[in-house]
PDB file of C-alpha atoms in Angstrom:
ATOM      1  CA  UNK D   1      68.013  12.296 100.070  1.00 73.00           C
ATOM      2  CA  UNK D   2      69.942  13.068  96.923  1.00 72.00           C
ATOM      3  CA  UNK D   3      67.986  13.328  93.407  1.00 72.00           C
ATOM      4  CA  UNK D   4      68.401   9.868  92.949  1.00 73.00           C
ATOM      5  CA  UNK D   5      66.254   8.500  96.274  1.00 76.00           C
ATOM      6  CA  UNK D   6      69.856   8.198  98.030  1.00 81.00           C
ATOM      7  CA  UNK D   7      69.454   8.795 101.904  1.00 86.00           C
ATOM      8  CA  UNK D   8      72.972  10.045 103.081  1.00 84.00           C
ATOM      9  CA  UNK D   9      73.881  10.477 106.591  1.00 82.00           C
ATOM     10  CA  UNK D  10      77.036  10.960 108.822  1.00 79.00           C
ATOM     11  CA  UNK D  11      78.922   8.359 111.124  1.00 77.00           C
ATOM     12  CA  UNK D  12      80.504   9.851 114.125  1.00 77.00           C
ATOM     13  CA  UNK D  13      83.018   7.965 116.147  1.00 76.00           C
ATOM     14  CA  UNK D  14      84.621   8.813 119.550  1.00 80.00           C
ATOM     15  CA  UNK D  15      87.460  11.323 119.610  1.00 78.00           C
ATOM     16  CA  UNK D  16      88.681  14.988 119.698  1.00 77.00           C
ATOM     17  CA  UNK D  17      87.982  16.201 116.817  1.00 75.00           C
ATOM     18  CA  UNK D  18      85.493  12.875 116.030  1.00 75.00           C
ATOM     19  CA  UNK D  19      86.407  11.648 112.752  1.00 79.00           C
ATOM     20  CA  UNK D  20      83.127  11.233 110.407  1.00 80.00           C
ATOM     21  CA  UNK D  21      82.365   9.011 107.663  1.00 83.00           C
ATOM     22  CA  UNK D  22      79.622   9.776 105.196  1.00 85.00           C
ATOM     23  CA  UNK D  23      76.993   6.586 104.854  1.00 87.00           C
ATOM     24  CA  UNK D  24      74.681   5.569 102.734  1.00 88.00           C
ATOM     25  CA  UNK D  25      71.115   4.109 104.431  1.00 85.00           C
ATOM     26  CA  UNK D  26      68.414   1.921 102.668  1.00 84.00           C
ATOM     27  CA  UNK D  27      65.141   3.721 104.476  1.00 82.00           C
ATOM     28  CA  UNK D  28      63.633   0.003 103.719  1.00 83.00           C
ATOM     29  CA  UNK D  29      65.907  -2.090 105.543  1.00 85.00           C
ATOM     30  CA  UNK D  30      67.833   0.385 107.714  1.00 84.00           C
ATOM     31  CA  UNK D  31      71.196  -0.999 106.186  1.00 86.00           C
ATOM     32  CA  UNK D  32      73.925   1.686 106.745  1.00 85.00           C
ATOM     33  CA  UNK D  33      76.703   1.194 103.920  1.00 87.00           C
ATOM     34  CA  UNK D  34      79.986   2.958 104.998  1.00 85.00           C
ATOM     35  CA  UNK D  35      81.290   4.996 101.667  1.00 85.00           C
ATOM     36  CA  UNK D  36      83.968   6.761 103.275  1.00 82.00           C
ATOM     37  CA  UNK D  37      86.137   9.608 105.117  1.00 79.00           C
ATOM     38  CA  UNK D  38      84.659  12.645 105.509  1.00 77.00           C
ATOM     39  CA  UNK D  39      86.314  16.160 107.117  1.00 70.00           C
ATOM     40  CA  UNK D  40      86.897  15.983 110.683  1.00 69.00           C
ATOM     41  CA  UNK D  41      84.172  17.074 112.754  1.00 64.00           C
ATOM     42  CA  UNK D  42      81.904  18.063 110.031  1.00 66.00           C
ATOM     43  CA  UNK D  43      78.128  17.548 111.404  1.00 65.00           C
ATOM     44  CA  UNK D  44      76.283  18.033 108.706  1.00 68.00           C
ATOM     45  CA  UNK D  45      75.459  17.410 105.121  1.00 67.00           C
ATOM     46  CA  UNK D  46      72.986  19.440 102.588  1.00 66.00           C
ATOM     47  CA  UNK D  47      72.398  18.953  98.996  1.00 63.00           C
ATOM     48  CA  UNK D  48      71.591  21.843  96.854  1.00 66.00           C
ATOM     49  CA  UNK D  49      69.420  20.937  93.198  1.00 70.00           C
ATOM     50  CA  UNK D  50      70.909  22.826  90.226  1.00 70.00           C
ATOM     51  CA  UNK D  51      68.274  24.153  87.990  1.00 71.00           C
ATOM     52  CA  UNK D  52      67.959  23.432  84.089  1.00 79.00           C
ATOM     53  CA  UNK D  53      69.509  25.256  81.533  1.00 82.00           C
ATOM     54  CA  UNK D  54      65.914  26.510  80.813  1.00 85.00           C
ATOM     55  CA  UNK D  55      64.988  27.152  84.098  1.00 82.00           C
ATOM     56  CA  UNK D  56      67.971  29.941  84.307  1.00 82.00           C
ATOM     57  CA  UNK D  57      66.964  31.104  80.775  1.00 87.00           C
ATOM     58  CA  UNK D  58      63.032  31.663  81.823  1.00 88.00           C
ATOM     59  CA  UNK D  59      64.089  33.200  84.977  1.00 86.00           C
ATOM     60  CA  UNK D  60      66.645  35.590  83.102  1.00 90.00           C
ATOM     61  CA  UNK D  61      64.136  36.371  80.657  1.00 90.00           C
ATOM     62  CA  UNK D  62      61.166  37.449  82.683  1.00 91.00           C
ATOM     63  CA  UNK D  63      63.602  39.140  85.015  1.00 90.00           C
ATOM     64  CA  UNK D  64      64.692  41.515  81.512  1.00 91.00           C
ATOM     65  CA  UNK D  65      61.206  42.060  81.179  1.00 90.00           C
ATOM     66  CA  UNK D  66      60.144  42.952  83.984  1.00 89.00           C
ATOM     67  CA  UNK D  67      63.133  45.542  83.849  1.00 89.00           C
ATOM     68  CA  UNK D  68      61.828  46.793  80.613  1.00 88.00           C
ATOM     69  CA  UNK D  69      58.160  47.218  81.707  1.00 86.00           C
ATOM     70  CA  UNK D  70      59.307  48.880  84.214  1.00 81.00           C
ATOM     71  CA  UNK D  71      61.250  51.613  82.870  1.00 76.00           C
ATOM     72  CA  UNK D  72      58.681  52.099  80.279  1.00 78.00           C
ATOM     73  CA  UNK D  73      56.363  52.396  82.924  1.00 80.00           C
ATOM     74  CA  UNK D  74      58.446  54.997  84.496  1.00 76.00           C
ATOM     75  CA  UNK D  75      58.801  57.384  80.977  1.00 68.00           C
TER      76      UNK D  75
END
């Protein structure tokens, strides 16, 4: 499933390398909507979220102090 609810999935056919085609299936109706050519052979798909803006900044900013606690720690 992508971030939007979309379930995506691969269609295989017969053949050396088997040519693929990414899908699209409604987990309500089991509908499989064909949206196209994929890389040959490729036998799997993953997405990956990106985080906020401000997700990166909080991270960033407790890593620094952290870092700064540290070495004060350490003095």
């Amino acid at each position: 499933f992508d971030e939007n609810g979309v379930l995506y999935g691969l269609n295989s056919a017969p053949g050396s390398p088997p040519p693929t085609f990414l899908a699209t299936i409604d987990p309500a109706t089991g509908t499989v909507t064909s949206v196209g050519g994929s890389v040959l052979a490729l036998d799997a798909i993953a997405f990956q979220p990106v985080p906020e803006p401000t997700t990166v900044a909080l991270f960033l900013g407790s890593a620094v102090v952290l870092v700064v606690t540290g070495a004060r720690r350490r003095k």
